[in-house]
PDB file of C-alpha atoms in Angstrom:
ATOM      1  CA  MET A  11       0.227   0.206  -0.313  1.00 61.00           C
ATOM      2  CA  TYR A  12       2.479   2.402   1.197  1.00 67.00           C
ATOM      3  CA  LEU A  13       4.455   1.767  -2.902  1.00 71.00           C
ATOM      4  CA  ILE A  14       1.200   2.750  -3.943  1.00 74.00           C
ATOM      5  CA  TYR A  15       0.104   5.480  -2.055  1.00 71.00           C
ATOM      6  CA  PHE A  16       4.444   7.575  -3.020  1.00 71.00           C
ATOM      7  CA  ALA A  17       4.113   6.370  -6.440  1.00 73.00           C
ATOM      8  CA  ILE A  18       0.722   8.139  -6.620  1.00 76.00           C
ATOM      9  CA  ILE A  19       2.470  11.771  -4.483  1.00 77.00           C
ATOM     10  CA  ILE A  20       5.194  11.565  -7.143  1.00 82.00           C
ATOM     11  CA  LEU A  21       4.001  10.809 -10.717  1.00 86.00           C
ATOM     12  CA  VAL A  22       0.384  12.154 -10.349  1.00 84.00           C
ATOM     13  CA  PRO A  23       2.392  15.657 -10.098  1.00 85.00           C
ATOM     14  CA  LEU A  24       5.106  14.603 -12.776  1.00 88.00           C
ATOM     15  CA  TRP A  25       2.908  13.563 -14.877  1.00 88.00           C
ATOM     16  CA  ALA A  26       0.391  17.403 -14.911  1.00 87.00           C
ATOM     17  CA  GLN A  27       3.719  19.236 -15.374  1.00 88.00           C
ATOM     18  CA  MET A  28       4.535  17.371 -18.509  1.00 91.00           C
ATOM     19  CA  ARG A  29       0.877  17.749 -19.547  1.00 91.00           C
ATOM     20  CA  VAL A  30       1.059  20.759 -18.789  1.00 91.00           C
ATOM     21  CA  LYS A  31       4.714  21.301 -21.298  1.00 91.00           C
ATOM     22  CA  SER A  32       3.615  19.018 -23.929  1.00 94.00           C
ATOM     23  CA  THR A  33       0.303  20.611 -24.189  1.00 94.00           C
ATOM     24  CA  PHE A  34       1.775  24.350 -24.189  1.00 93.00           C
ATOM     25  CA  THR A  35       4.775  23.263 -26.464  1.00 93.00           C
ATOM     26  CA  LYS A  36       1.833  22.204 -28.966  1.00 95.00           C
ATOM     27  CA  TYR A  37       0.107  25.500 -28.747  1.00 96.00           C
ATOM     28  CA  SER A  38       2.814  27.767 -28.763  1.00 95.00           C
ATOM     29  CA  GLN A  39       3.531  26.552 -31.977  1.00 95.00           C
ATOM     30  CA  VAL A  40       0.150  27.928 -33.216  1.00 96.00           C
ATOM     31  CA  PRO A  41      -0.023  31.832 -34.011  1.00 96.00           C
ATOM     32  CA  SER A  42      -3.111  33.188 -32.954  1.00 95.00           C
ATOM     33  CA  SER A  43      -5.271  34.360 -35.928  1.00 93.00           C
ATOM     34  CA  THR A  44      -5.232  37.843 -35.197  1.00 93.00           C
ATOM     35  CA  TYR A  45      -1.911  38.110 -34.509  1.00 94.00           C
ATOM     36  CA  ARG A  46      -1.046  39.516 -30.877  1.00 95.00           C
ATOM     37  CA  THR A  47       1.710  39.046 -28.772  1.00 96.00           C
ATOM     38  CA  GLY A  48       0.678  37.873 -25.365  1.00 97.00           C
ATOM     39  CA  ALA A  49       1.792  41.452 -24.152  1.00 97.00           C
ATOM     40  CA  GLU A  50      -0.729  42.831 -26.648  1.00 97.00           C
ATOM     41  CA  ILE A  51      -3.377  40.882 -25.379  1.00 97.00           C
ATOM     42  CA  ALA A  52      -2.990  41.193 -21.252  1.00 97.00           C
ATOM     43  CA  ARG A  53      -2.661  45.056 -22.330  1.00 97.00           C
ATOM     44  CA  GLY A  54      -5.983  44.699 -24.460  1.00 96.00           C
ATOM     45  CA  ILE A  55      -7.744  43.160 -21.545  1.00 97.00           C
ATOM     46  CA  LEU A  56      -6.581  45.532 -18.673  1.00 97.00           C
ATOM     47  CA  ASN A  57      -7.608  48.690 -20.670  1.00 97.00           C
ATOM     48  CA  ALA A  58     -11.162  47.151 -21.220  1.00 96.00           C
ATOM     49  CA  ASN A  59     -11.514  46.871 -18.208  1.00 96.00           C
ATOM     50  CA  GLY A  60     -10.198  50.072 -17.509  1.00 96.00           C
ATOM     51  CA  LEU A  61      -7.199  48.368 -15.313  1.00 97.00           C
ATOM     52  CA  TYR A  62      -4.719  50.734 -16.824  1.00 97.00           C
ATOM     53  CA  ASP A  63      -2.440  51.278 -13.535  1.00 96.00           C
ATOM     54  CA  VAL A  64      -1.841  47.659 -13.830  1.00 97.00           C
ATOM     55  CA  ALA A  65       1.957  47.039 -15.276  1.00 97.00           C
ATOM     56  CA  VAL A  66       2.315  44.141 -17.920  1.00 97.00           C
ATOM     57  CA  GLU A  67       5.902  43.334 -17.494  1.00 97.00           C
ATOM     58  CA  GLU A  68       8.611  40.909 -19.248  1.00 96.00           C
ATOM     59  CA  GLY A  69       9.233  38.472 -16.718  1.00 93.00           C
ATOM     60  CA  HIS A  70      12.046  35.913 -16.736  1.00 90.00           C
ATOM     61  CA  GLY A  71      11.952  32.177 -16.954  1.00 87.00           C
ATOM     62  CA  PHE A  72       9.993  29.273 -18.824  1.00 85.00           C
ATOM     63  CA  LEU A  73       6.222  29.734 -17.703  1.00 85.00           C
ATOM     64  CA  SER A  74       7.093  32.252 -14.649  1.00 91.00           C
ATOM     65  CA  ASP A  75       3.763  33.747 -15.083  1.00 95.00           C
ATOM     66  CA  HIS A  76       2.322  35.630 -12.999  1.00 95.00           C
ATOM     67  CA  TYR A  77       0.185  38.450 -11.537  1.00 96.00           C
ATOM     68  CA  ASP A  78       1.682  40.359  -8.651  1.00 94.00           C
ATOM     69  CA  PRO A  79      -1.260  42.155  -6.196  1.00 92.00           C
ATOM     70  CA  ARG A  80       1.103  43.894  -4.635  1.00 91.00           C
ATOM     71  CA  SER A  81       2.903  45.763  -7.510  1.00 94.00           C
ATOM     72  CA  LYS A  82      -0.219  45.516  -9.741  1.00 96.00           C
ATOM     73  CA  ALA A  83       1.648  44.561 -12.887  1.00 97.00           C
ATOM     74  CA  VAL A  84       1.211  41.101 -14.434  1.00 97.00           C
ATOM     75  CA  ARG A  85       3.975  39.228 -15.886  1.00 97.00           C
ATOM     76  CA  LEU A  86       5.204  37.051 -18.530  1.00 97.00           C
ATOM     77  CA  SER A  87       7.225  34.721 -19.053  1.00 96.00           C
ATOM     78  CA  PRO A  88       9.429  35.964 -22.662  1.00 95.00           C
ATOM     79  CA  GLU A  89       7.945  33.447 -24.584  1.00 95.00           C
ATOM     80  CA  ASN A  90       4.907  34.367 -23.433  1.00 96.00           C
ATOM     81  CA  TYR A  91       5.407  38.404 -23.643  1.00 97.00           C
ATOM     82  CA  HIS A  92       6.662  38.699 -27.071  1.00 97.00           C
ATOM     83  CA  GLY A  93       5.052  35.473 -28.964  1.00 95.00           C
ATOM     84  CA  HIS A  94       2.060  35.490 -30.809  1.00 96.00           C
ATOM     85  CA  SER A  95       1.337  32.337 -30.720  1.00 96.00           C
ATOM     86  CA  ILE A  96      -2.375  30.851 -28.577  1.00 96.00           C
ATOM     87  CA  ALA A  97      -1.162  29.243 -25.905  1.00 96.00           C
ATOM     88  CA  ALA A  98       0.426  33.283 -25.561  1.00 96.00           C
ATOM     89  CA  ALA A  99      -2.872  34.626 -25.346  1.00 96.00           C
ATOM     90  CA  ALA A 100      -4.601  32.040 -23.432  1.00 96.00           C
ATOM     91  CA  VAL A 101      -1.396  32.297 -20.779  1.00 96.00           C
ATOM     92  CA  ALA A 102      -1.633  36.073 -21.602  1.00 97.00           C
ATOM     93  CA  ALA A 103      -5.273  36.400 -20.783  1.00 96.00           C
ATOM     94  CA  HIS A 104      -5.670  34.149 -17.165  1.00 96.00           C
ATOM     95  CA  GLU A 105      -2.845  36.597 -15.703  1.00 97.00           C
ATOM     96  CA  CYS A 106      -4.981  39.406 -16.388  1.00 97.00           C
ATOM     97  CA  GLY A 107      -7.771  36.859 -14.886  1.00 97.00           C
ATOM     98  CA  HIS A 108      -5.884  37.405 -12.430  1.00 97.00           C
ATOM     99  CA  ALA A 109      -5.941  41.399 -12.293  1.00 97.00           C
ATOM    100  CA  LEU A 110      -9.835  41.537 -12.717  1.00 97.00           C
ATOM    101  CA  GLN A 111     -10.739  39.336  -9.499  1.00 97.00           C
ATOM    102  CA  ASP A 112      -8.165  41.533  -7.350  1.00 96.00           C
ATOM    103  CA  SER A 113      -9.772  44.891  -8.812  1.00 96.00           C
ATOM    104  CA  GLU A 114     -13.143  43.238  -8.412  1.00 95.00           C
ATOM    105  CA  GLY A 115     -12.549  42.309  -4.368  1.00 95.00           C
ATOM    106  CA  TYR A 116     -12.625  38.211  -5.739  1.00 96.00           C
ATOM    107  CA  ALA A 117     -13.751  36.895  -2.281  1.00 96.00           C
ATOM    108  CA  PHE A 118     -11.667  33.348  -2.984  1.00 96.00           C
ATOM    109  CA  LEU A 119      -8.228  35.013  -3.755  1.00 94.00           C
ATOM    110  CA  ARG A 120      -8.390  38.018  -0.644  1.00 94.00           C
ATOM    111  CA  PHE A 121      -9.109  34.442   1.690  1.00 95.00           C
ATOM    112  CA  ARG A 122      -6.521  32.944  -0.225  1.00 93.00           C
ATOM    113  CA  SER A 123      -3.581  36.749   0.317  1.00 91.00           C
ATOM    114  CA  THR A 124      -4.891  36.232   3.965  1.00 92.00           C
ATOM    115  CA  LEU A 125      -3.763  32.606   4.176  1.00 92.00           C
ATOM    116  CA  VAL A 126      -0.575  32.973   2.719  1.00 91.00           C
ATOM    117  CA  PRO A 127       1.725  34.000   5.934  1.00 91.00           C
ATOM    118  CA  VAL A 128      -0.496  31.359   7.793  1.00 90.00           C
ATOM    119  CA  ALA A 129       0.215  28.953   4.854  1.00 91.00           C
ATOM    120  CA  ASN A 130       4.109  29.627   4.158  1.00 90.00           C
ATOM    121  CA  PHE A 131       5.220  29.300   7.894  1.00 90.00           C
ATOM    122  CA  GLY A 132       2.306  26.432   8.369  1.00 88.00           C
ATOM    123  CA  SER A 133       4.755  24.746   5.936  1.00 86.00           C
ATOM    124  CA  ASN A 134       8.248  25.375   7.115  1.00 87.00           C
ATOM    125  CA  ILE A 135       6.980  24.242  10.291  1.00 92.00           C
ATOM    126  CA  SER A 136       4.899  21.685   9.559  1.00 92.00           C
ATOM    127  CA  TRP A 137       7.108  18.587   8.752  1.00 91.00           C
ATOM    128  CA  ILE A 138       9.862  19.325  11.537  1.00 93.00           C
ATOM    129  CA  LEU A 139       7.284  19.069  13.926  1.00 93.00           C
ATOM    130  CA  ILE A 140       5.978  15.737  12.500  1.00 93.00           C
ATOM    131  CA  MET A 141       9.247  14.266  12.157  1.00 93.00           C
ATOM    132  CA  ILE A 142      10.099  14.904  16.208  1.00 93.00           C
ATOM    133  CA  GLY A 143       6.669  13.810  17.265  1.00 91.00           C
ATOM    134  CA  ILE A 144       7.172  10.606  14.906  1.00 91.00           C
ATOM    135  CA  PHE A 145      10.359   9.403  15.906  1.00 91.00           C
ATOM    136  CA  ALA A 146       9.926  10.854  19.345  1.00 89.00           C
ATOM    137  CA  HIS A 147       6.638   8.693  20.077  1.00 88.00           C
ATOM    138  CA  LEU A 148       5.330  12.465  21.252  1.00 89.00           C
ATOM    139  CA  SER A 149       1.663  12.338  19.460  1.00 88.00           C
ATOM    140  CA  GLY A 150       0.809  16.221  20.929  1.00 90.00           C
ATOM    141  CA  LEU A 151       4.083  17.105  18.382  1.00 92.00           C
ATOM    142  CA  LEU A 152       2.728  15.307  15.378  1.00 92.00           C
ATOM    143  CA  LEU A 153      -0.816  16.770  15.985  1.00 93.00           C
ATOM    144  CA  LEU A 154       0.699  19.900  16.361  1.00 94.00           C
ATOM    145  CA  GLY A 155       2.756  19.921  13.402  1.00 93.00           C
ATOM    146  CA  ILE A 156      -0.746  18.496  11.253  1.00 95.00           C
ATOM    147  CA  VAL A 157      -2.563  21.564  12.275  1.00 94.00           C
ATOM    148  CA  PHE A 158       0.215  23.252  10.799  1.00 93.00           C
ATOM    149  CA  MET A 159       0.060  21.676   7.827  1.00 94.00           C
ATOM    150  CA  ALA A 160      -3.237  21.259   7.767  1.00 94.00           C
ATOM    151  CA  ALA A 161      -2.827  25.504   6.713  1.00 92.00           C
ATOM    152  CA  ALA A 162      -0.649  24.715   3.925  1.00 92.00           C
ATOM    153  CA  VAL A 163      -3.266  22.312   2.538  1.00 94.00           C
ATOM    154  CA  LEU A 164      -6.147  24.823   2.924  1.00 95.00           C
ATOM    155  CA  PHE A 165      -4.014  27.283   0.750  1.00 94.00           C
ATOM    156  CA  GLN A 166      -3.942  24.710  -2.052  1.00 94.00           C
ATOM    157  CA  ILE A 167      -7.035  24.146  -2.115  1.00 96.00           C
ATOM    158  CA  VAL A 168      -8.188  27.572  -1.804  1.00 96.00           C
ATOM    159  CA  THR A 169      -6.194  28.032  -4.672  1.00 95.00           C
ATOM    160  CA  LEU A 170      -8.560  26.100  -7.134  1.00 96.00           C
ATOM    161  CA  PRO A 171     -11.694  27.784  -7.214  1.00 96.00           C
ATOM    162  CA  VAL A 172      -9.537  31.192  -7.748  1.00 97.00           C
ATOM    163  CA  GLU A 173      -7.291  29.435 -11.147  1.00 96.00           C
ATOM    164  CA  PHE A 174      -9.850  28.129 -12.331  1.00 96.00           C
ATOM    165  CA  ASN A 175     -12.691  31.390 -12.331  1.00 96.00           C
ATOM    166  CA  ALA A 176      -9.240  32.880 -13.788  1.00 96.00           C
ATOM    167  CA  SER A 177      -9.391  30.912 -16.284  1.00 95.00           C
ATOM    168  CA  SER A 178     -12.853  31.522 -16.920  1.00 95.00           C
ATOM    169  CA  ARG A 179     -12.750  34.904 -17.047  1.00 95.00           C
ATOM    170  CA  ALA A 180      -9.643  34.940 -19.195  1.00 94.00           C
ATOM    171  CA  MET A 181     -12.384  32.883 -22.186  1.00 93.00           C
ATOM    172  CA  ASP A 182     -14.658  35.323 -21.922  1.00 93.00           C
ATOM    173  CA  GLN A 183     -12.163  37.908 -22.542  1.00 94.00           C
ATOM    174  CA  VAL A 184     -10.653  37.134 -25.289  1.00 93.00           C
ATOM    175  CA  VAL A 185     -13.745  36.080 -26.868  1.00 92.00           C
ATOM    176  CA  SER A 186     -15.836  39.139 -26.395  1.00 92.00           C
ATOM    177  CA  LEU A 187     -13.152  41.351 -27.632  1.00 94.00           C
ATOM    178  CA  GLY A 188     -11.888  39.583 -30.288  1.00 93.00           C
ATOM    179  CA  LEU A 189      -8.444  39.226 -28.942  1.00 94.00           C
ATOM    180  CA  ILE A 190      -8.797  35.636 -30.716  1.00 92.00           C
ATOM    181  CA  ALA A 191     -11.619  34.152 -33.025  1.00 91.00           C
ATOM    182  CA  ASN A 192     -14.164  32.048 -31.726  1.00 89.00           C
ATOM    183  CA  ARG A 193     -12.737  29.163 -33.402  1.00 91.00           C
ATOM    184  CA  GLU A 194     -10.241  29.403 -31.301  1.00 94.00           C
ATOM    185  CA  GLU A 195     -11.263  29.287 -28.262  1.00 92.00           C
ATOM    186  CA  ARG A 196     -11.435  25.281 -27.934  1.00 94.00           C
ATOM    187  CA  GLU A 197      -7.231  25.221 -28.079  1.00 95.00           C
ATOM    188  CA  ALA A 198      -6.593  28.022 -25.487  1.00 95.00           C
ATOM    189  CA  ARG A 199      -8.977  26.308 -23.352  1.00 94.00           C
ATOM    190  CA  LYS A 200      -6.643  22.857 -23.604  1.00 95.00           C
ATOM    191  CA  VAL A 201      -3.736  25.143 -22.612  1.00 95.00           C
ATOM    192  CA  LEU A 202      -5.847  26.496 -19.534  1.00 94.00           C
ATOM    193  CA  ASN A 203      -7.188  23.183 -18.578  1.00 93.00           C
ATOM    194  CA  ALA A 204      -3.732  21.822 -18.821  1.00 92.00           C
ATOM    195  CA  ALA A 205      -2.067  24.367 -16.368  1.00 91.00           C
ATOM    196  CA  ALA A 206      -4.928  24.091 -13.963  1.00 92.00           C
ATOM    197  CA  LEU A 207      -4.092  20.271 -14.113  1.00 91.00           C
ATOM    198  CA  THR A 208      -1.127  21.129 -12.335  1.00 91.00           C
ATOM    199  CA  TYR A 209      -3.012  22.961  -9.212  1.00 92.00           C
ATOM    200  CA  VAL A 210      -4.947  20.141  -9.038  1.00 93.00           C
ATOM    201  CA  ALA A 211      -2.528  17.636  -8.900  1.00 90.00           C
ATOM    202  CA  ALA A 212      -0.628  19.267  -6.506  1.00 90.00           C
ATOM    203  CA  ALA A 213      -4.100  19.952  -3.859  1.00 92.00           C
ATOM    204  CA  ALA A 214      -4.896  15.810  -4.407  1.00 90.00           C
ATOM    205  CA  VAL A 215      -1.379  14.825  -3.336  1.00 90.00           C
ATOM    206  CA  ALA A 216      -1.001  17.197  -0.351  1.00 90.00           C
ATOM    207  CA  VAL A 217      -4.762  15.738   1.031  1.00 91.00           C
ATOM    208  CA  LEU A 218      -3.700  12.558   0.657  1.00 89.00           C
ATOM    209  CA  GLU A 219      -0.378  13.715   2.834  1.00 89.00           C
ATOM    210  CA  LEU A 220      -2.857  14.457   5.293  1.00 92.00           C
ATOM    211  CA  LEU A 221      -4.787  11.821   5.274  1.00 91.00           C
ATOM    212  CA  ARG A 222      -1.671   9.629   5.999  1.00 88.00           C
ATOM    213  CA  LEU A 223      -0.900  11.630   8.898  1.00 91.00           C
ATOM    214  CA  VAL A 224      -3.721  11.479  10.169  1.00 92.00           C
ATOM    215  CA  LEU A 225      -3.875   8.099  10.448  1.00 89.00           C
ATOM    216  CA  ILE A 226      -0.254   7.852  11.791  1.00 89.00           C
ATOM    217  CA  PHE A 227      -0.881  10.647  14.760  1.00 91.00           C
ATOM    218  CA  THR A 228      -4.720   8.173  15.113  1.00 89.00           C
ATOM    219  CA  GLY A 229      -2.496   5.051  15.696  1.00 87.00           C
ATOM    220  CA  MET A 230       0.103   6.550  17.418  1.00 85.00           C
ATOM    221  CA  ASN A 231      -2.838   7.319  19.836  1.00 80.00           C
ATOM    222  CA  ARG A 232      -4.374   4.258  20.213  1.00 77.00           C
ATOM    223  CA  SER A 233      -1.191   2.378  20.692  1.00 72.00           C
ATOM    224  CA  ASN A 234      -0.332   4.695  23.747  1.00 65.00           C
ATOM    225  CA  ASP A 235      -4.145   3.575  25.560  1.00 63.00           C
ATOM    226  CA  ASP A 236      -2.957  -0.065  25.263  1.00 58.00           C
TER     227      ASP A 236
END
């Protein structure tokens, strides 16, 4: 059972990463009919929604695209910033979806932002407490580590609706504004769906790991009672 478990938590994220890379590579070679760069797509969406104060900047690294709410900037990786492909359009629009969420005060985005310091602290300290608790057979310390880990897991779960909503907003924008042709919507969705798999896989693995630790804690308590 442990072999199956470890195979799942290792192979599922790897499969998701391979899927997003292969899908992105495929559609990064398919130019959009409007032949606009990712930067132009992003600027068009932001301007259409009155977000003139949100900058569109070129970032660094492969698929390093993200929206920075602190500096109000959509940062696109070089291949998407300069690219004219379906993939570049989809990714740029997705990051603008986060900017729209931020401007509208989207509830799940606000909740996720409040979880950031707790999740960071929890992910850093949880395994220290968990390992000490397991090896020293201290169920109280193990439970504390599980609580901290649960905060990090909650962050990953809350991330799911944030990402799916951003993708939904992205597709609405690029189609309604004519930034891609209607016939290209299906291909753009494939890019965003593949990217979403990485978040789903990460959340699923995190939940499985949390459940495993809860079972270890339960077993430890039973052995103490005996």
